[in-house]
CSV table of C-alpha atoms in Angstrom, one decimal:
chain,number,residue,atom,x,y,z
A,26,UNK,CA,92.7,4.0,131.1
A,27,UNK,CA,92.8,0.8,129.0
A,28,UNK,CA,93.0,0.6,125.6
A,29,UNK,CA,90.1,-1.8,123.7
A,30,UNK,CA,91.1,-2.5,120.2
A,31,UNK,CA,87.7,-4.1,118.8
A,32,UNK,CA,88.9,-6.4,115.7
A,33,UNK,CA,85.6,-6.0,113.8
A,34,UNK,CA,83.1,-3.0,114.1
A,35,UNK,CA,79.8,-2.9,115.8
A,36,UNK,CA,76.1,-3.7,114.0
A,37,UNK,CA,76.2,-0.4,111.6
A,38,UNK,CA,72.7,1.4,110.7
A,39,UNK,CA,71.2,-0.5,107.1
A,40,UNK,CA,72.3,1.6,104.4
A,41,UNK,CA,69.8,2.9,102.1
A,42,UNK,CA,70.0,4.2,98.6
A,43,UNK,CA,66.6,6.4,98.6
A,44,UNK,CA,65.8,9.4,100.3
A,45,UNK,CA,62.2,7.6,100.5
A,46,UNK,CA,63.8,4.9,102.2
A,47,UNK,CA,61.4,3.7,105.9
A,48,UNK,CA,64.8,2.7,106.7
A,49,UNK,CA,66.8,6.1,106.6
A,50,UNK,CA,69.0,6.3,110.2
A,51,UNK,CA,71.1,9.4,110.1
A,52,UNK,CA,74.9,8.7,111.7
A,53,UNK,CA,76.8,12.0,111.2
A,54,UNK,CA,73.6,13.9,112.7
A,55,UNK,CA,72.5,11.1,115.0
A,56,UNK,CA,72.6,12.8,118.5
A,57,UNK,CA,72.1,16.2,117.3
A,58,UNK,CA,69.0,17.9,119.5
A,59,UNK,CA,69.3,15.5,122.1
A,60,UNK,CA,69.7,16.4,125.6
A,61,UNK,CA,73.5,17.0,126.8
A,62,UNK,CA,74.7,15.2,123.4
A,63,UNK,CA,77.6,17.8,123.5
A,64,UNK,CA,79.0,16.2,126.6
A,65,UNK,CA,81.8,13.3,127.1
A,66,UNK,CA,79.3,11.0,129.3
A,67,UNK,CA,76.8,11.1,126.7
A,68,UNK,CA,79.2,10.4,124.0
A,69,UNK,CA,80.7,7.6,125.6
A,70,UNK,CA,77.4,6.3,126.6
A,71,UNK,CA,76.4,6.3,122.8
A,72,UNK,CA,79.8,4.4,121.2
A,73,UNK,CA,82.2,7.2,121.3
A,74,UNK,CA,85.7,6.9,121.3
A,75,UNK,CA,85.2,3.5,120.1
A,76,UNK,CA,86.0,4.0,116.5
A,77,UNK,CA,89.7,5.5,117.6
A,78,UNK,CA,89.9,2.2,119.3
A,79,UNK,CA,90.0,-0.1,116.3
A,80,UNK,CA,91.8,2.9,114.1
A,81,UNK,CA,94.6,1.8,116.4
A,82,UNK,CA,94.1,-2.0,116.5
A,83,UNK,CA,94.1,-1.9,113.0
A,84,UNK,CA,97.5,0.0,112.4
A,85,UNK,CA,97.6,3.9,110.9
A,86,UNK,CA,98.6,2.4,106.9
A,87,UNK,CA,95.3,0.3,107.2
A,88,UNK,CA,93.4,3.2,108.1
A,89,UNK,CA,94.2,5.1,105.3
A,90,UNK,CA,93.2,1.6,103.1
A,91,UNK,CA,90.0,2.0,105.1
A,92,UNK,CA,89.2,5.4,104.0
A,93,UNK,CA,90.4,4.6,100.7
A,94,UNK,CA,87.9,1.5,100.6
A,95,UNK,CA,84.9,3.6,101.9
A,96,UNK,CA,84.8,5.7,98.7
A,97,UNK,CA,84.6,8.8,101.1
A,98,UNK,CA,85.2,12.2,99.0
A,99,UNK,CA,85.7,15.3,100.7
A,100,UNK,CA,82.2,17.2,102.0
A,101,UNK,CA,83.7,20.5,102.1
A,102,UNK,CA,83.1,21.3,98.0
A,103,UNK,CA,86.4,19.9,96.1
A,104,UNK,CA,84.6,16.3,96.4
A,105,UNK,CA,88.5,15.0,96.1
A,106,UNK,CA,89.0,11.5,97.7
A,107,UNK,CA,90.0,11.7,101.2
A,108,UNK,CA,92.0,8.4,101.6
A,109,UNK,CA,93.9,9.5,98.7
A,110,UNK,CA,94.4,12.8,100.1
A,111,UNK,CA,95.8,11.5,103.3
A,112,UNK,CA,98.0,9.3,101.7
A,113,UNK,CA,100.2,12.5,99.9
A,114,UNK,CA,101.4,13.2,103.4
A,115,UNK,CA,105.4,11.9,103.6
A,116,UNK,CA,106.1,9.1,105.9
A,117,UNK,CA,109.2,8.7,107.8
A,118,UNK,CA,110.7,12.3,107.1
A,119,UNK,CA,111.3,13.1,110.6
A,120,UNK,CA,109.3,16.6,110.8
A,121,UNK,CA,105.8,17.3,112.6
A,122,UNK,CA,102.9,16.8,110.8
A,123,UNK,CA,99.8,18.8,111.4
A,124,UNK,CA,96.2,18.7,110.2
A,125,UNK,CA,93.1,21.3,110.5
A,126,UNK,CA,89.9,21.4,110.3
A,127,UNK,CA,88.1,23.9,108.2
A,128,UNK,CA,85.3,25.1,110.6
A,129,UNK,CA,85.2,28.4,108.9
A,130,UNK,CA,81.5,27.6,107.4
A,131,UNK,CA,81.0,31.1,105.1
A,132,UNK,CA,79.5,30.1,102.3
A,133,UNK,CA,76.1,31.4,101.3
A,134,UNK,CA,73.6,28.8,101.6
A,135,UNK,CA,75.4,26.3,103.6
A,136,UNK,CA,74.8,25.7,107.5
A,137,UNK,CA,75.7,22.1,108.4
A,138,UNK,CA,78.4,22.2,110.1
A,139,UNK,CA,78.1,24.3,113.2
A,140,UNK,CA,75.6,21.8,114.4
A,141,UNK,CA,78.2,19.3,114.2
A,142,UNK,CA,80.3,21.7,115.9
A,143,UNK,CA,77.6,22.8,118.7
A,144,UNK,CA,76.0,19.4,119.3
A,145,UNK,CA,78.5,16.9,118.6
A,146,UNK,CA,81.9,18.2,119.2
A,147,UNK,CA,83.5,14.7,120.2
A,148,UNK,CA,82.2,13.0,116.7
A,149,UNK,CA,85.2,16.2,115.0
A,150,UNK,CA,87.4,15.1,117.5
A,151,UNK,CA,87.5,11.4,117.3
A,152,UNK,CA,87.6,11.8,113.8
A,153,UNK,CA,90.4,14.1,113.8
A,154,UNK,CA,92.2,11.9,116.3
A,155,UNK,CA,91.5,8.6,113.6
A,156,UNK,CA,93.2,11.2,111.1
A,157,UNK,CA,96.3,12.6,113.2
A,158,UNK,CA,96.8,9.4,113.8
A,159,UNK,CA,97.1,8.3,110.5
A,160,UNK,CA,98.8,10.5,108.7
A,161,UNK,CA,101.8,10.6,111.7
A,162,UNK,CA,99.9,14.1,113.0
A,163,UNK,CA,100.9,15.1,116.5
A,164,UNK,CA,99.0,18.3,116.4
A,165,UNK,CA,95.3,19.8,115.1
A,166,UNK,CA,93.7,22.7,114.8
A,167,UNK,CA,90.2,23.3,114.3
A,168,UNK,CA,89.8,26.9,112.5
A,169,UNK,CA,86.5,28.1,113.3
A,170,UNK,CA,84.4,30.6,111.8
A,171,UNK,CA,84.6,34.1,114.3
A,172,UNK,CA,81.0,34.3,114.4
A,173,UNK,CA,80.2,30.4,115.6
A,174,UNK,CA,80.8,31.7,119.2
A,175,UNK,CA,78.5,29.3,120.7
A,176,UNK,CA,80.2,26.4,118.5
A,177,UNK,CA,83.4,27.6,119.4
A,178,UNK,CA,82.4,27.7,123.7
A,179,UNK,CA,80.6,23.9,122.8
A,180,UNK,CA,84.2,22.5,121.1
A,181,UNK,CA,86.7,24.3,123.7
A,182,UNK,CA,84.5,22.5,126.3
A,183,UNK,CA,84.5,19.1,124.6
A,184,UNK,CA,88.7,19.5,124.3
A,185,UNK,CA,88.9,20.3,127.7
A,186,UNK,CA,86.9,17.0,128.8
A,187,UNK,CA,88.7,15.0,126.6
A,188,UNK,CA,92.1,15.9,127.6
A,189,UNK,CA,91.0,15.7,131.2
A,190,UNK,CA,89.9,11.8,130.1
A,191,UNK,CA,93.3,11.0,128.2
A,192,UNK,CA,91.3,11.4,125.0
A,193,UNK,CA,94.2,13.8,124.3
A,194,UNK,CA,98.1,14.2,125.2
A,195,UNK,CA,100.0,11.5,125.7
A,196,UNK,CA,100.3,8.0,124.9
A,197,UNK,CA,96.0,7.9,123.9
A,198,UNK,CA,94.0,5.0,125.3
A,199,UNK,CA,97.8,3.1,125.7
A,200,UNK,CA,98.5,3.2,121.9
A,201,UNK,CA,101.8,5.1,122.5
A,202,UNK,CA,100.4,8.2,120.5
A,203,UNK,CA,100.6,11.6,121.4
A,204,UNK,CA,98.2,14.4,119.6
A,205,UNK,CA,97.4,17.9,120.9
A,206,UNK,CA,93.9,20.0,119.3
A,207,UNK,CA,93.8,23.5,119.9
A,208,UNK,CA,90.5,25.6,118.7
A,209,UNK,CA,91.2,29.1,116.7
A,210,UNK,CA,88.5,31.2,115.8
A,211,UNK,CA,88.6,33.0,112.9
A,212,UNK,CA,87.7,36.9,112.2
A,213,UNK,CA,84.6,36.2,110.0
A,214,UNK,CA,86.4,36.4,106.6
A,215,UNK,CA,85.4,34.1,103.7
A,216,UNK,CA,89.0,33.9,102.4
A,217,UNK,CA,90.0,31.8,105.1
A,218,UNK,CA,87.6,28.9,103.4
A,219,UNK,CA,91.2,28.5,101.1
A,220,UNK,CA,93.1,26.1,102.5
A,221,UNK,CA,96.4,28.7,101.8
A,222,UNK,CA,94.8,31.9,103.6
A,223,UNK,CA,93.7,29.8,106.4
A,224,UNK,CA,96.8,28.9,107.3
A,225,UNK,CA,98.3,31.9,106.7
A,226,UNK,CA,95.6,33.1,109.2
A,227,UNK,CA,96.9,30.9,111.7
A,228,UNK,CA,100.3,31.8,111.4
A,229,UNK,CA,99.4,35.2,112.4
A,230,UNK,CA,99.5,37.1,108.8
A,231,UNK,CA,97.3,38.5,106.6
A,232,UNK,CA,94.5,35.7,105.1
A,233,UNK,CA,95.5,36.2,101.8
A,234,UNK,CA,96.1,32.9,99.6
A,235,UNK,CA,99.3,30.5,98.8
A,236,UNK,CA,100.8,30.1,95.6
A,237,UNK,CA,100.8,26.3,94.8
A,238,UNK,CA,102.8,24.5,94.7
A,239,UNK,CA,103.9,23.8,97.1
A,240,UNK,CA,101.1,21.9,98.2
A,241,UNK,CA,99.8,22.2,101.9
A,242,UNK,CA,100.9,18.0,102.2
A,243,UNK,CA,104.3,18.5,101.5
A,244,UNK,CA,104.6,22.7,103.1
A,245,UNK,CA,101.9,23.7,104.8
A,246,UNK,CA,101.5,25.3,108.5
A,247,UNK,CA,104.8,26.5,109.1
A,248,UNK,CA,106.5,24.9,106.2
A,249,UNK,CA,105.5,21.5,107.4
A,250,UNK,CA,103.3,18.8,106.0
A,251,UNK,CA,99.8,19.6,106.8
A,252,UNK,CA,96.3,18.2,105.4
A,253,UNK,CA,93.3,20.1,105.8
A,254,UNK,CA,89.6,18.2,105.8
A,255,UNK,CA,86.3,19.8,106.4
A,256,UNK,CA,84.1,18.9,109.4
A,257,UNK,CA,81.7,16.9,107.8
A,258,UNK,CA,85.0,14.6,106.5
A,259,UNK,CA,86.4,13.8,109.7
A,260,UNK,CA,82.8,13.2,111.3
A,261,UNK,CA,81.9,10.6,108.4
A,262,UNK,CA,85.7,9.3,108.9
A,263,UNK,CA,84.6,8.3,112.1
A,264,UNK,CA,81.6,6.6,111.1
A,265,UNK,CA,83.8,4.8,108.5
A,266,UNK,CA,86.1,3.7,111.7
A,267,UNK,CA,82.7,2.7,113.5
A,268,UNK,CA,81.4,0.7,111.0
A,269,UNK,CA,83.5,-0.2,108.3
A,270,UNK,CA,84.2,0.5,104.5
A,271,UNK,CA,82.2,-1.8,103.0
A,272,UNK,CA,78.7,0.2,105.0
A,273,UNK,CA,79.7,3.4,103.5
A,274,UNK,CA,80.0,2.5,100.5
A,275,UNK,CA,77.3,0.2,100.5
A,276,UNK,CA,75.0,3.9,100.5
A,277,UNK,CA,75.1,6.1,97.7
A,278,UNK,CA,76.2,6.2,94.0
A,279,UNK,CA,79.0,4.0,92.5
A,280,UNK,CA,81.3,7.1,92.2
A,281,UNK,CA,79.5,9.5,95.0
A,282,UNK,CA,79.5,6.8,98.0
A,283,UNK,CA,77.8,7.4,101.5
A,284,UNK,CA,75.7,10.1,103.1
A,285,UNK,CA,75.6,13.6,102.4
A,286,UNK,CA,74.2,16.8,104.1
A,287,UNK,CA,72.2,18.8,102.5
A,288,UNK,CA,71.1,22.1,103.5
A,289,UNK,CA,68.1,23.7,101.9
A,290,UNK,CA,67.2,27.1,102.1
A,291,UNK,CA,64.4,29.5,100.5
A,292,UNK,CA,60.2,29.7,100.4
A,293,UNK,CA,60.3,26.0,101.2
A,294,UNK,CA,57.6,24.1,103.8
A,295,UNK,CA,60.8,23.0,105.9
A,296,UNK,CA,64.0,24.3,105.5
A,297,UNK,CA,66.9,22.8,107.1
A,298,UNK,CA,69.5,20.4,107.1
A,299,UNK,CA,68.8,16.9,105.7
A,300,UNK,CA,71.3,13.7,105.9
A,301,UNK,CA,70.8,11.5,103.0
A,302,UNK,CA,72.6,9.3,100.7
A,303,UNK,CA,74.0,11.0,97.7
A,304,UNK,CA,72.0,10.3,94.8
A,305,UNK,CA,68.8,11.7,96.3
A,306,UNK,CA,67.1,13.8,93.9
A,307,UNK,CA,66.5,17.0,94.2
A,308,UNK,CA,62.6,16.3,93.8
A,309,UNK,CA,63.5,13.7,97.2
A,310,UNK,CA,65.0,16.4,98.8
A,311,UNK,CA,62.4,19.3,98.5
A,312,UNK,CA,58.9,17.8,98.1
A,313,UNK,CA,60.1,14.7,100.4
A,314,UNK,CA,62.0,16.1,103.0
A,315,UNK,CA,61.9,20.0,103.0
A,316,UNK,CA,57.8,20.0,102.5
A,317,UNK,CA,57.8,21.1,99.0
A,318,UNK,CA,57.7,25.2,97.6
A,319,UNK,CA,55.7,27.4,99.4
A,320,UNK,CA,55.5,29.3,95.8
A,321,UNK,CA,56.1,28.9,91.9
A,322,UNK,CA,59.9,28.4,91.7
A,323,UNK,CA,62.0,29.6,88.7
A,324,UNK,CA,65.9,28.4,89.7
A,325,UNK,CA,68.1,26.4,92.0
A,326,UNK,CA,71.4,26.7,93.1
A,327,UNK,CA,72.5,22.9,93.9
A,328,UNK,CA,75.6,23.6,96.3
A,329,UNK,CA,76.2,27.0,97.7
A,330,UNK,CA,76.1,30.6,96.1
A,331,UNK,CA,79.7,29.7,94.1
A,332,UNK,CA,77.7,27.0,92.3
A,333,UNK,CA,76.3,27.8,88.8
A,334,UNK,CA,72.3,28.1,89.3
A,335,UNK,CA,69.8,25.4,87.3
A,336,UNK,CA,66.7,26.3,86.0
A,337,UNK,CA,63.8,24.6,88.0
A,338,UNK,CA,62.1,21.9,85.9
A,339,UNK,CA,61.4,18.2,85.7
A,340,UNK,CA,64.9,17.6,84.3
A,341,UNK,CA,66.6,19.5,87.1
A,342,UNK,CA,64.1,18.1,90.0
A,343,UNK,CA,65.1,14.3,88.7
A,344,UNK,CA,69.0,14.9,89.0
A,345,UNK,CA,70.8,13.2,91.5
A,346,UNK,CA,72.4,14.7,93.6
A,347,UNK,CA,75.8,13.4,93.5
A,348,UNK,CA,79.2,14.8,92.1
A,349,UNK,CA,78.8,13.7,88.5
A,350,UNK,CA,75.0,14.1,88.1
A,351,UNK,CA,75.5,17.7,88.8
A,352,UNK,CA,78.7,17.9,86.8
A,353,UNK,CA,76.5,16.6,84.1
A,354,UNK,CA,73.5,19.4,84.3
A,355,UNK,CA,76.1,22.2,84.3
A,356,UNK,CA,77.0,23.1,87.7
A,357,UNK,CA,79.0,21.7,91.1
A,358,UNK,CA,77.6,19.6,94.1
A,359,UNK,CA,79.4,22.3,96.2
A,360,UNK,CA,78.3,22.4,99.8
A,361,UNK,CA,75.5,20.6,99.4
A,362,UNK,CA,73.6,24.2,100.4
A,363,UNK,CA,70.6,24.1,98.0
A,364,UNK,CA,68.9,27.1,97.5
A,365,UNK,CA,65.5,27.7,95.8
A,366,UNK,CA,64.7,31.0,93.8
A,367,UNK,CA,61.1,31.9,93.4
A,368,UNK,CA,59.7,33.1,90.1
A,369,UNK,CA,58.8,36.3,91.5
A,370,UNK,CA,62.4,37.4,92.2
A,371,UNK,CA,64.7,39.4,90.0
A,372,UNK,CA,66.9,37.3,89.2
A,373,UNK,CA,69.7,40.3,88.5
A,374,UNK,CA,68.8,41.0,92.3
A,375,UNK,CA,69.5,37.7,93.7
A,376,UNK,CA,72.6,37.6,91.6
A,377,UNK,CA,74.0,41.4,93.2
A,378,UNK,CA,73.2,40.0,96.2
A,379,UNK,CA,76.0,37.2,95.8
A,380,UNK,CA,78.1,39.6,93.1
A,381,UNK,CA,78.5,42.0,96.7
A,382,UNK,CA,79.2,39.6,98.9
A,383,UNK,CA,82.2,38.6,97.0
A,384,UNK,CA,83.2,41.8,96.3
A,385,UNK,CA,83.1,42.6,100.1
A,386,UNK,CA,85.0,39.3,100.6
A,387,UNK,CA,87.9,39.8,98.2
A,388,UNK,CA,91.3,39.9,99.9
A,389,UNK,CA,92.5,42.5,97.0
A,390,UNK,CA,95.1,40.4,96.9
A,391,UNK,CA,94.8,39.9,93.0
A,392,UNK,CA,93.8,42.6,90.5
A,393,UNK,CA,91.2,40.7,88.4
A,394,UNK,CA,89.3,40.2,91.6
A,395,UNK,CA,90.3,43.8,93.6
A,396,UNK,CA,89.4,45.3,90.5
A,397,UNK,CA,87.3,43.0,88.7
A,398,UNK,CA,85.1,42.1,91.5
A,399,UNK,CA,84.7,44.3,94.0
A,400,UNK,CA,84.6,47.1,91.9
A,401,UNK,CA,83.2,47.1,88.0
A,402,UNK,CA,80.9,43.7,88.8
A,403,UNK,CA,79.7,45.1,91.7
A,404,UNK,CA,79.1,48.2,90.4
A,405,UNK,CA,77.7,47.2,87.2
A,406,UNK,CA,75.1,45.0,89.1
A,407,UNK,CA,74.0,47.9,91.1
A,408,UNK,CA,73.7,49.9,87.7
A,409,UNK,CA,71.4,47.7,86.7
A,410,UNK,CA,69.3,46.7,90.0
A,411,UNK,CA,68.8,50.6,90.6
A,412,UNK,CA,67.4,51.2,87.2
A,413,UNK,CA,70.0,52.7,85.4
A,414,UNK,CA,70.9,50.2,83.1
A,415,UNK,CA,71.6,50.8,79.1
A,416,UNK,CA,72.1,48.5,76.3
A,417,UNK,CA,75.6,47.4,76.3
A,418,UNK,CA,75.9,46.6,79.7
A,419,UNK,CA,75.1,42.8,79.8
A,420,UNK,CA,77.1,42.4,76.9
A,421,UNK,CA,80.1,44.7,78.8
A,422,UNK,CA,79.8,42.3,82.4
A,423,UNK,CA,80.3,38.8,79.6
A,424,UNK,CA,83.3,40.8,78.6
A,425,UNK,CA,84.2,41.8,81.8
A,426,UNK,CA,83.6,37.7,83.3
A,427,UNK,CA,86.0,36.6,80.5
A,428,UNK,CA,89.0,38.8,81.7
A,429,UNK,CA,88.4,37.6,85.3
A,430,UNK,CA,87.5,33.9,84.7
A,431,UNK,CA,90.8,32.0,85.9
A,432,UNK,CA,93.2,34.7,86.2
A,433,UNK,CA,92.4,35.1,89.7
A,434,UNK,CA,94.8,34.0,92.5
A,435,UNK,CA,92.5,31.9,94.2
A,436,UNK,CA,89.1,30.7,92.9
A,437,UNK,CA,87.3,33.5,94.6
A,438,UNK,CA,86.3,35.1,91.8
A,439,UNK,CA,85.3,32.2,89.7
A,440,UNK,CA,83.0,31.4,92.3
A,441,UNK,CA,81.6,35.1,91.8
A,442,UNK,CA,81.1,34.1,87.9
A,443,UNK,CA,79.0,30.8,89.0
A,444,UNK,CA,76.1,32.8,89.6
A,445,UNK,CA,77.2,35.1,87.1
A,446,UNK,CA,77.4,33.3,83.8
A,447,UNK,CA,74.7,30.9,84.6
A,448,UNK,CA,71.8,33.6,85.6
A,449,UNK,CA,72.8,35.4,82.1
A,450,UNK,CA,72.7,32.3,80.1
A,451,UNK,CA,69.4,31.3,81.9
A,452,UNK,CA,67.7,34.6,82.2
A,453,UNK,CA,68.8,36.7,79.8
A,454,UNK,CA,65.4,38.6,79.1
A,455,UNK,CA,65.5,39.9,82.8
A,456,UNK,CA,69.2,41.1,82.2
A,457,UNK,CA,67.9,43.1,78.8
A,458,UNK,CA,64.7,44.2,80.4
A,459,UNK,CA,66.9,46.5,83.5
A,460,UNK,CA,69.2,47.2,80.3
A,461,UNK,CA,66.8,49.2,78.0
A,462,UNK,CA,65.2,50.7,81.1
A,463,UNK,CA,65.4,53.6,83.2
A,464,UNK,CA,62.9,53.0,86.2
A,465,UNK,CA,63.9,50.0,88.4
A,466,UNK,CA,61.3,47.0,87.6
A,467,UNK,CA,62.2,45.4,91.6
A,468,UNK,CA,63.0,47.6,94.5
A,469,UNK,CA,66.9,46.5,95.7
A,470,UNK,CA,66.3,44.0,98.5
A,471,UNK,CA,68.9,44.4,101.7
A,472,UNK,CA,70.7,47.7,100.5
A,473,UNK,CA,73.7,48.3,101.8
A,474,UNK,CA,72.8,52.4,101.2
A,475,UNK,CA,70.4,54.2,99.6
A,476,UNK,CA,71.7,55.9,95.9
């Protein structure tokens, strides 16, 4: 097969800079729900492959500038700039390099991905050729989450096609580099969302976390440079390779540039997933987009359960949603995985709900998470919840928060405390109330077993 290295990319979608927009095109969700947009013929048919074309016209230095220019900050919930990121890995040192994809999509609230992964596997792994080759990568691995198994069937399919079409191997499309993806599927654990315990996964040991440093660009998978990017970051690096720097970051904020997806979940009209430029409000994004409350709402969570929640008001509905806006009102972008609360839920419920998934996620690794987490926050929650509460106890889980805040191995167990903290400083009157009483005020929702 011959090699085309386009020298300038093709007619990009307009940007926009309002969810309202008439002119809103998505790119990272394009094809997804169309008819046999999983496949290689479709792909190709549609301008795939193209953007690995001109990564290699254009040299793998100038791709990193590219990335760099594009303003593109990682979509997996660190938000730290990609093109920077790639640029830690050591040039010339005469080892392998590797990078992975985090496909292990776990976090509560959040559920863009595996549609990538399901309906437009080629879009990961063009973009994770662009990277490989870049970054002087001669082999990827896409760690998926254990219970994507239709993802994982969609993605060992669309490897399989391209190495059959010298999409992978040797020599690419003539350009003299080799790179080799192999899928893994995970075992459903949330640890494995750390960097550290995912490769530690794939190494064969126990997921339990890294120390760092050293850092996974300098020893990473097997002691090797290695950089790890979510799906939604190599997918938009391919658009960026598509269509140039200067589109994405003609879309978005002036720190937060390009589109975003956002996932919204809860009483809402339409839930789902929504691709729009960061900077949308959240008033765009629900009463736009998602159809508005089906009911009187009392709280948000902007990014994913980690995330602190917001009170729902006018303040909150007007905030941009971009790194700093959110920064700014208290709590994290995240995962983009928006969740609405209604006024007629506990809101110590809701918050057990995410305090026991974390527990039950804990590698035990650590004792202010084994212990802290699993164990007295779960079990004070459930105290509460189940109508045993006394007075003390709110004020014994804000002493209890300040011995596990930080202390942790990883930042598991702060992301327990997001919800935490945040649902005591907002709602303290429903913490007091289940304190002072004796009778549950809201029956337990999804319990794991009866007291």
């Amino acid at each position: 097969m011959t090699a085309t290295f386009p020298g300038t990319a093709p007619n990009p979608p307009r940007p926009i800079t309002s969810g309202k927009d008439p002119r809103f095109a998505p790119t990272l969700y394009a094809h997804v729900g169309q008819p046999e947009s999983w496949t290689l013929d479709y792909y190709r048919c549609n301008g795939g492959y193209e953007a690995v074309g001109r990564a290699f016209g254009m040299g793998a230095d100038a791709v990193i500038d590219e990335v760099k220019k594009s303003g593109l900050r990682g979509r997996g919930g660190a938000g730290f700039a990609t093109g920077l990121k790639w640029s830690f890995m050591p040039l010339n040192d005469g080892k392998p390099h590797y990078i992975i994809c985090n496909a292990d999509e776990s976090e509560p609230g959040s559920f863009k991905d595996r549609y990538l992964l399901s309906e437009d596997p080629h879009q990961l792994i063009e973009g994770m050729l662009i990277a490989g080759y870049a970054m002087r990568a001669s082999v990827g691995y896409i760690y998926i989450r254990g219970e994507y198994v239709h993802a994982a069937e969609r993605i060992n399919a669309a490897i399989e096609e391209a190495r059959e079409a010298g999409l992978l191997g040797k020599n690419i499309l003539n350009s003299g580099f080799d790179f080799q993806l192999h899928l893994h599927r995970g075992a459903g654990a949330y640890i494995c969302g750390e960097e550290t315990a995912l490769m530690n996964s794939l190494e064969g040991l126990r997921a339990n976390p890294r120390l760092k440093p050293p850092f996974p660009a300098a020893a990473g998978l097997y002691g090797l440079p290695t950089t790890i990017n979510n799906v939604e970051t190599f997918c938009a690096a391919t658009q960026i390779l598509k269509f140039g720097a200067e589109w994405h970051a003609g879309m978005g904020t002036e720190k937060s540039k390009g589109m975003k997806l956002f996932q919204v979940s809860g009483p809402v009209a339409r839930p789902g997933v929504y691709e729009l430029p960061l900077g949308t409000t959240f008033r765009e994004l629900i009463y736009d987009w998602a159809g508005g409350p089906l009911e009187e709402m009392k709280a948000i969570i902007p990014g994913g359960s980690s995330c602190p929640m917001l009170r729902w008001d006018d303040r909150v509905l007007d905030t941009p949603m971009d790194y700093e806006s959110i920064a700014a009102a208290g709590s994290m972008l995240g995962t983009g995985g928006v969740t609405v609360i209604p006024k007629a839920d506990c809101i110590v419920n809701a918050t057990w709900n995410m305090v026991r998934f974390y527990g039950h996620e804990s590698c035990g690794k650590c004792t202010p998470c084994r212990e802290g987490i699993s164990s007295w926050m779960t079990r004070m929650y459930e105290k509460l919840v189940r109508g045993h509460g006394q007075p003390g106890d709110v004020q014994l889980i804000l002493d209890m928060s300040e011995n596990i805040g930080g202390r942790s191995f990883c930042a598991l167990a702060d992301a327990c405390l997001g919800p935490v903290l945040s649902s005591i400083e907002l709602f303290r009157e429903e913490y007091d109330s289940l304190a002072q009483l004796q009778t549950p005020t809201y029956p337990p929702r999804n319990r794991w077993k009866e007291a």
